[in-house]
XYZ file of C-alpha atoms in Angstrom:
539
model
C 23.491 18.187 -17.768
C 19.912 19.165 -16.911
C 18.480 16.675 -19.371
C 20.747 13.917 -18.038
C 19.701 14.676 -14.449
C 16.063 14.595 -15.510
C 16.484 11.240 -17.199
C 18.161 9.880 -14.066
C 15.339 11.132 -11.793
C 12.667 9.748 -14.112
C 14.386 6.354 -14.217
C 14.746 6.365 -10.430
C 11.010 7.028 -10.015
C 10.218 4.227 -12.456
C 12.504 1.757 -10.642
C 9.950 0.535 -8.005
C 7.357 -0.263 -10.663
C 9.929 -2.145 -12.712
C 11.011 -3.945 -9.553
C 7.471 -5.192 -9.012
C 7.041 -6.155 -12.661
C 10.307 -8.111 -12.615
C 8.829 -10.500 -10.034
C 6.960 -12.146 -12.910
C 10.229 -13.810 -13.870
C 10.930 -15.115 -10.352
C 10.128 -18.775 -9.614
C 6.857 -19.319 -7.787
C 7.396 -19.880 -4.065
C 5.514 -22.339 -1.854
C 3.584 -19.444 -0.346
C 2.520 -18.225 -3.769
C 1.504 -21.740 -4.777
C -0.605 -21.971 -1.598
C -2.201 -18.564 -2.260
C -2.940 -19.498 -5.875
C -4.807 -22.623 -4.796
C -6.705 -21.040 -1.886
C -7.463 -17.310 -1.988
C -6.549 -16.300 -5.556
C -10.043 -17.172 -6.898
C -11.571 -14.990 -4.160
C -9.206 -12.157 -5.050
C -10.222 -12.308 -8.696
C -13.956 -12.567 -7.942
C -13.900 -9.735 -5.393
C -11.883 -7.541 -7.737
C -14.361 -8.219 -10.523
C -17.333 -7.348 -8.280
C -15.551 -4.205 -7.074
C -14.895 -3.042 -10.638
C -18.472 -3.837 -11.696
C -20.264 -2.123 -8.792
C -18.022 0.931 -8.576
C -17.984 1.315 -12.346
C -21.767 1.147 -12.756
C -22.383 3.153 -9.581
C -20.065 6.038 -10.422
C -21.395 6.199 -13.989
C -25.011 6.297 -12.794
C -24.499 8.908 -10.084
C -21.843 10.996 -11.805
C -23.443 11.220 -15.253
C -27.020 11.780 -14.070
C -26.066 14.430 -11.507
C -23.768 16.186 -14.006
C -26.548 16.316 -16.589
C -29.110 17.567 -14.083
C -27.020 20.467 -12.730
C -25.738 21.393 -16.199
C -28.833 21.187 -18.392
C -31.751 21.348 -15.942
C -33.061 23.956 -13.523
C -34.743 22.887 -10.282
C -34.608 24.045 -6.628
C -30.971 24.403 -5.400
C -29.596 23.178 -8.745
C -26.847 25.842 -8.697
C -25.846 24.904 -5.145
C -25.561 21.236 -6.105
C -22.894 22.159 -8.696
C -20.500 22.628 -5.748
C -22.092 20.363 -3.137
C -21.637 17.285 -5.334
C -17.856 17.750 -5.015
C -17.768 17.440 -1.213
C -17.363 13.618 -1.045
C -13.909 14.110 -2.586
C -12.765 15.290 0.855
C -13.438 11.903 2.465
C -11.017 8.993 1.917
C -12.592 5.622 1.270
C -11.378 4.085 4.516
C -12.936 6.889 6.580
C -16.412 6.474 5.088
C -16.016 2.744 5.722
C -15.249 3.304 9.398
C -18.144 5.748 9.774
C -20.764 3.436 8.291
C -19.355 0.444 10.165
C -20.482 2.080 13.404
C -23.744 3.483 12.055
C -24.943 0.242 10.415
C -23.753 -2.196 13.077
C -26.245 -4.229 15.145
C -25.491 -2.045 18.186
C -25.314 1.104 16.044
C -27.833 3.932 16.165
C -29.776 2.869 13.057
C -30.606 -0.723 14.036
C -31.035 0.257 17.680
C -33.566 2.905 16.674
C -35.441 0.472 14.448
C -35.688 -2.110 17.237
C -36.982 0.480 19.674
C -39.450 1.871 17.140
C -40.978 -1.454 16.117
C -40.420 -3.433 19.313
C -38.073 -5.995 17.774
C -36.128 -8.014 20.322
C -33.461 -9.821 18.262
C -31.949 -9.913 14.757
C -34.268 -12.816 13.924
C -37.244 -10.459 14.116
C -36.197 -8.380 11.115
C -33.958 -8.353 8.052
C -31.081 -5.939 7.658
C -28.612 -5.891 4.745
C -25.145 -7.230 5.465
C -22.571 -4.622 4.457
C -19.544 -6.579 5.661
C -18.781 -7.945 2.212
C -17.449 -6.782 -1.126
C -20.885 -5.559 -2.216
C -21.296 -3.276 0.781
C -17.749 -1.919 0.553
C -18.176 -1.279 -3.175
C -21.302 0.797 -2.542
C -19.495 2.834 0.136
C -16.556 3.512 -2.159
C -18.968 4.532 -4.903
C -20.336 7.246 -2.601
C -16.951 8.995 -2.427
C -15.594 8.178 -5.912
C -18.465 9.331 -8.141
C -17.135 12.960 -8.209
C -14.376 11.811 -10.602
C -17.043 10.967 -13.183
C -19.211 13.952 -12.225
C -16.403 16.462 -12.790
C -15.378 15.211 -16.217
C -18.935 14.540 -17.401
C -20.053 18.020 -16.342
C -17.128 19.611 -18.180
C -18.056 17.628 -21.307
C -21.728 18.613 -21.074
C -20.805 22.303 -20.673
C -18.827 22.196 -23.916
C -21.767 20.881 -25.932
C -23.632 23.341 -28.100
C -27.282 23.694 -28.981
C -27.007 22.741 -32.658
C -27.044 19.004 -32.085
C -29.896 19.320 -29.566
C -31.937 21.452 -31.964
C -31.489 18.805 -34.655
C -32.563 16.021 -32.302
C -35.617 18.003 -31.119
C -36.570 18.665 -34.760
C -36.496 14.909 -35.275
C -39.013 14.464 -32.455
C -36.748 13.584 -29.529
C -37.573 14.861 -26.033
C -35.015 16.110 -23.450
C -34.173 12.659 -22.074
C -34.053 11.096 -25.524
C -31.700 13.889 -26.646
C -29.578 13.210 -23.579
C -29.320 9.495 -24.378
C -28.782 9.862 -28.124
C -26.734 13.076 -28.339
C -25.214 14.315 -25.085
C -24.146 10.958 -23.700
C -22.272 9.747 -26.809
C -20.490 13.111 -27.111
C -19.344 12.891 -23.469
C -18.296 9.222 -23.661
C -14.504 9.800 -23.685
C -14.663 12.098 -20.631
C -16.900 9.643 -18.787
C -14.502 6.795 -19.560
C -11.612 8.802 -18.125
C -13.565 9.541 -14.932
C -14.581 5.909 -14.479
C -10.976 4.799 -14.949
C -9.827 7.182 -12.199
C -12.579 5.979 -9.851
C -11.766 2.323 -10.480
C -8.054 2.855 -9.890
C -8.832 4.501 -6.557
C -11.153 1.608 -5.665
C -8.512 -0.990 -6.521
C -5.995 0.936 -4.406
C -8.207 0.946 -1.295
C -6.705 -0.879 1.669
C -8.172 0.413 4.923
C -11.817 -0.293 4.096
C -11.146 -3.738 2.665
C -8.958 -4.710 5.600
C -11.510 -3.549 8.178
C -14.456 -5.268 6.503
C -12.495 -8.486 5.964
C -12.819 -8.400 2.169
C -10.047 -10.252 0.376
C -8.514 -8.132 -2.374
C -5.060 -7.857 -3.889
C -4.184 -4.914 -1.632
C -4.956 -6.789 1.587
C -3.351 -9.996 0.297
C -0.125 -8.143 -0.549
C 0.062 -6.702 2.962
C -0.621 -10.018 4.677
C 1.787 -11.940 2.457
C 4.610 -9.483 3.115
C 4.138 -8.975 6.853
C 2.139 -12.031 7.890
C 3.941 -14.715 5.882
C 7.247 -12.909 5.344
C 7.415 -13.802 1.646
C 8.533 -10.756 -0.333
C 8.592 -12.591 -3.672
C 4.996 -13.780 -3.334
C 3.907 -10.279 -2.265
C 5.645 -8.800 -5.324
C 3.955 -11.345 -7.603
C 0.543 -10.461 -6.159
C 1.434 -6.804 -6.652
C 2.198 -7.605 -10.284
C -1.274 -9.110 -10.657
C -2.847 -5.920 -9.306
C -0.599 -3.854 -11.549
C -1.922 -5.784 -14.547
C -5.494 -4.852 -13.556
C -4.494 -1.181 -13.373
C -2.682 -1.256 -16.713
C -5.724 -2.842 -18.343
C -7.893 -0.004 -17.009
C -5.431 2.566 -18.339
C -5.378 0.860 -21.733
C -9.189 0.789 -21.897
C -9.410 4.452 -20.923
C -6.829 5.461 -23.531
C -8.646 3.389 -26.139
C -11.968 5.059 -25.322
C -10.395 8.498 -25.440
C -8.338 7.832 -28.560
C -10.936 6.052 -30.658
C -13.774 8.456 -29.885
C -13.204 11.830 -31.549
C -15.973 14.417 -31.744
C -15.848 17.930 -33.180
C -17.781 20.736 -31.546
C -18.843 23.966 -33.175
C -16.573 26.996 -32.653
C -16.464 29.452 -29.817
C -19.347 31.558 -31.005
C -21.779 28.665 -30.963
C -24.906 28.920 -28.867
C -24.894 26.823 -25.695
C -27.454 24.106 -25.181
C -30.604 25.355 -23.444
C -31.436 24.496 -19.868
C -34.650 22.602 -19.170
C -36.758 23.931 -16.294
C -38.191 21.092 -14.196
C -41.374 21.429 -12.167
C -43.515 19.297 -9.914
C -42.508 15.706 -9.361
C -39.727 15.978 -11.932
C -38.077 18.777 -9.937
C -38.487 16.785 -6.720
C -36.952 13.708 -8.326
C -33.984 15.750 -9.619
C -33.480 17.240 -6.157
C -33.441 13.786 -4.567
C -31.081 12.447 -7.233
C -28.537 15.191 -6.456
C -29.042 15.386 -2.699
C -28.751 11.640 -2.053
C -25.073 11.233 -3.062
C -24.102 14.370 -1.132
C -25.827 13.094 2.004
C -24.518 9.537 1.648
C -20.981 10.548 0.657
C -20.336 13.554 2.902
C -23.078 14.773 5.255
C -23.896 11.441 6.899
C -20.262 10.299 7.400
C -19.280 13.662 8.893
C -22.253 13.649 11.282
C -21.454 10.068 12.299
C -17.820 10.990 12.987
C -18.855 14.062 14.990
C -21.194 11.895 17.073
C -18.435 9.347 17.697
C -15.964 12.055 18.629
C -18.394 13.582 21.122
C -19.046 10.153 22.643
C -15.439 9.143 23.222
C -12.981 10.683 20.810
C -9.386 11.581 21.582
C -9.207 15.048 23.154
C -7.882 17.627 20.704
C -5.233 18.677 23.206
C -4.003 15.128 23.641
C -0.222 14.850 23.377
C -0.511 11.742 21.178
C -2.949 13.376 18.797
C -0.679 16.337 18.212
C 2.322 14.061 17.751
C 0.516 12.104 15.047
C -0.661 15.356 13.483
C 2.902 16.732 13.536
C 4.205 13.579 11.833
C 1.492 13.833 9.168
C 2.047 17.530 8.542
C 5.839 17.119 8.431
C 5.679 14.290 5.898
C 3.064 16.108 3.819
C 5.078 19.353 3.772
C 8.338 17.597 2.884
C 6.618 15.592 0.155
C 4.960 18.704 -1.285
C 8.308 20.527 -1.544
C 10.082 17.459 -2.971
C 7.438 16.610 -5.544
C 6.961 20.175 -6.749
C 10.733 20.531 -7.130
C 11.019 17.292 -9.114
C 7.987 18.262 -11.213
C 9.603 21.592 -12.106
C 12.803 19.759 -13.066
C 10.985 17.299 -15.320
C 8.692 19.881 -16.899
C 11.493 22.349 -17.620
C 13.766 19.645 -19.037
C 11.058 18.517 -21.458
C 10.565 22.178 -22.356
C 14.247 22.489 -23.239
C 14.568 19.164 -25.019
C 11.898 17.586 -27.193
C 13.881 14.366 -27.588
C 11.339 11.568 -27.874
C 13.166 9.116 -25.542
C 13.204 11.742 -22.782
C 9.539 12.615 -23.291
C 8.536 8.946 -23.162
C 10.625 8.334 -20.038
C 9.098 11.321 -18.239
C 5.569 10.296 -19.195
C 6.060 6.714 -18.091
C 7.609 7.849 -14.790
C 4.327 9.573 -13.887
C 2.317 6.343 -14.076
C 2.730 5.899 -10.316
C -0.547 7.666 -9.507
C -2.389 4.810 -11.191
C -0.504 2.275 -9.074
C -2.007 1.343 -5.663
C -0.065 2.318 -2.556
C 0.602 -1.289 -1.576
C 2.231 -1.969 -4.950
C 4.349 1.186 -4.636
C 5.402 0.176 -1.127
C 6.505 -3.280 -2.265
C 8.336 -1.761 -5.206
C 10.128 0.764 -3.001
C 11.191 -1.651 -0.272
C 12.643 -4.229 -2.660
C 15.369 -2.057 -4.295
C 16.066 -0.102 -1.119
C 16.468 -3.365 0.807
C 18.833 -4.684 -1.851
C 20.868 -1.474 -1.645
C 21.038 -1.618 2.157
C 22.106 -5.263 2.096
C 24.791 -4.566 -0.518
C 26.240 -1.669 1.487
C 26.084 -3.647 4.720
C 27.815 -6.630 3.076
C 30.573 -4.423 1.682
C 31.280 -2.807 5.060
C 31.191 -6.160 6.827
C 33.769 -7.663 4.461
C 35.967 -4.555 4.232
C 35.834 -2.995 7.695
C 34.194 -5.668 9.828
C 31.290 -3.401 10.823
C 27.589 -3.461 10.038
C 25.832 -0.396 8.668
C 22.350 -1.837 9.225
C 19.433 -0.335 7.322
C 20.407 2.972 5.772
C 17.332 3.794 3.680
C 14.736 1.096 4.415
C 12.435 1.981 7.279
C 13.349 5.675 7.198
C 11.610 8.888 6.224
C 13.657 8.806 3.014
C 11.902 5.585 1.987
C 8.494 7.093 2.774
C 9.242 10.202 0.701
C 10.471 8.018 -2.142
C 7.163 6.124 -2.055
C 5.253 9.412 -2.140
C 7.409 10.577 -5.061
C 6.496 7.495 -7.067
C 2.822 7.588 -6.076
C 2.002 11.292 -6.476
C 4.481 12.689 -9.006
C 1.803 12.691 -11.710
C -0.314 15.147 -9.696
C 2.475 17.677 -9.251
C 3.791 17.208 -12.777
C 0.385 17.740 -14.383
C -0.190 21.041 -12.602
C 3.346 22.335 -13.224
C 3.350 21.264 -16.872
C 0.047 23.048 -17.524
C 1.590 26.194 -16.013
C 4.644 25.945 -18.259
C 2.444 25.559 -21.348
C 0.924 28.975 -20.653
C 4.340 30.686 -20.742
C 5.561 31.712 -24.188
C 8.918 30.296 -25.220
C 9.949 33.735 -26.442
C 10.354 34.741 -22.797
C 12.893 31.925 -22.363
C 14.776 33.077 -25.447
C 14.837 36.695 -24.263
C 16.173 35.688 -20.841
C 18.877 33.507 -22.350
C 19.928 36.326 -24.698
C 20.356 38.542 -21.632
C 22.823 36.045 -20.169
C 20.612 33.989 -17.847
C 21.433 30.319 -17.399
C 18.651 27.700 -17.342
C 18.448 27.815 -13.552
C 18.215 31.590 -13.621
C 15.426 31.457 -16.194
C 13.394 29.203 -13.913
C 14.074 31.281 -10.794
C 13.674 34.772 -12.262
C 11.194 34.290 -15.098
C 9.184 31.123 -14.649
C 8.784 30.969 -10.858
C 6.727 34.212 -10.558
C 4.529 33.176 -13.484
C 4.124 29.637 -12.139
C 3.193 30.701 -8.628
C -0.455 29.652 -8.942
C 0.387 26.299 -10.516
C 3.089 25.581 -7.930
C 0.781 26.401 -5.018
C -1.986 24.245 -6.509
C 0.367 21.314 -7.027
C 1.799 21.630 -3.517
C -1.665 21.833 -1.932
C -3.031 18.782 -3.746
C 0.094 16.728 -2.979
C -0.039 17.854 0.658
C -3.609 16.660 1.110
C -3.135 13.399 -0.811
C -0.087 12.521 1.298
C -2.027 13.328 4.453
C -4.749 10.853 3.419
C -2.445 8.131 2.059
C -2.659 4.942 4.140
C -1.165 1.739 2.620
C 2.179 3.151 1.445
C 2.673 4.982 4.738
C 1.624 1.957 6.783
C 4.105 -0.366 5.052
C 7.125 1.904 4.505
C 7.057 4.218 7.555
C 9.839 4.089 10.184
C 9.286 2.083 13.341
C 7.115 3.879 15.911
C 6.396 6.714 13.461
C 2.625 6.940 13.095
C 0.628 9.484 11.126
C -3.016 10.460 11.543
C -4.042 8.057 8.770
C -2.095 5.182 10.332
C -3.422 5.991 13.800
C -7.017 6.083 12.547
C -6.470 2.716 10.867
C -4.961 1.183 14.033
C -7.763 2.455 16.276
C -10.430 1.255 13.851
C -8.732 -2.152 13.618
C -8.984 -2.364 17.424
C -12.705 -1.470 17.178
C -12.058 1.886 18.878
C -14.036 3.817 16.299
C -14.946 6.625 18.708
C -11.288 7.442 19.297
C -10.524 7.055 15.589
C -13.195 9.642 14.757
C -11.036 12.519 16.034
C -8.198 11.864 13.613
C -10.671 11.060 10.837
C -12.366 14.438 11.260
C -8.987 16.167 11.103
C -8.186 14.383 7.818
C -11.579 15.318 6.373
C -11.139 18.962 7.434
C -7.823 19.184 5.607
C -9.251 17.249 2.661
C -11.809 19.998 2.070
C -9.014 22.425 1.073
C -8.425 21.075 -2.461
C -12.200 20.783 -2.913
C -12.548 24.491 -2.122
C -9.697 25.218 -4.519
C -11.443 23.182 -7.211
C -14.680 25.069 -6.574
C -12.821 28.353 -7.032
C -11.280 27.204 -10.301
C -14.667 26.036 -11.575
C -16.242 29.362 -10.585
C -13.583 31.250 -12.567
C -14.203 28.999 -15.530
C -17.951 29.654 -15.343
C -17.464 33.439 -15.198
C -15.083 33.311 -18.174
C -17.644 31.624 -20.424
């Protein structure tokens, strides 16, 4: 019964993605034909530029900073181990809104330059235009590089001194050893980090929409709500889904084809290089720059905007939006952790390959952008609502209206599809640490499967469950496109409110909600810092 219920839940979670993919077999509508002949080339070009810039940018920043704090010693190098994680707390759309104000013609930077040098008009000086795909890509790079930094640093920490000693004996210096030894050994981890960063970049909606950059995410939203063509929106979503699946395939290929063996546990760790003079200064700048650009500067800009004209913290509207956000995040955290426990325990009980494959595939939603998930959720729920309404009209002569579409249930379903992988990964890792002999002993004492989970596993899984709930809570709080599309009428969250205010060019008022989101977003970063600190002390 438990295995059957698990299979049903996994199939239900997979349904929206299959719904989107099925649009490939639908005939092309007039709207889709128009989009294909007009904006589709722009979508493909912008997506290619986005992948190129974010990919190269996150590799450059993440790998170099990870190597510096892991294998080099310079002023504040130990502090940068944690500081380089801080940009994770800022969603891409919030850094976009912050820099939009700071870099604008009437913003503080250009205003200060004109006053300093006596320039009277834009014709007197040159300033880079950030309102394009290049500028947005650079901004997203500033908050996405930690994905590469985390995995690259973990890979560098696992490397031993033997390979470095051999390379030094062959006449290679520190940087040559890094390029010829450390970097190839860390290649699979770096590929995984880049894939995560690129998937987050492809999923961005708020920044692209505000800066007027045409991407698949913005085109899906406009096609659905602006043109009212659900089929064309689903077909665009399928195109974006193909991009994501290609990234996943490339990442799996890089991780599967590259296999390296490290020396055992007793092996000596690679030595740290002490930098002095201009080398130490250059390393400091290389680590400080992404922290300033990705966290310090955006936060200071938002604080300035809030002090100028932000929403008062005691505003009734602000607290209503905050209550909606917190309610959805709490409900989603409980739902997703519960489903994750169900899936993880079922796969623990049954090692049937079809079930394992179904559960694994059902967690692919995290790699799918929120706009694609929203389209996939609304299509089957709308079909269900229409079928029920038609049945009641024919049988009883009454209309049931929308039962699931446009309700909190639909929003939670979208969150379940989008973030199940996060909860499942944490819960599954907790289950793997529990010996199966404990399950056997409990069953011999008469406990049923539910009792084993409640009495044996739950106390042992407490840390994993809390971690999963916290990460899901924060991710739901920051989620914009899925919430924006699926939410009930007149039900706004902090993320939606920030987006609406920024779209109306009321960035000062949007700064209040943005700061609240960033403050909550620091929680999982602090948790990650704590986990990393425990790992360091255990070495």
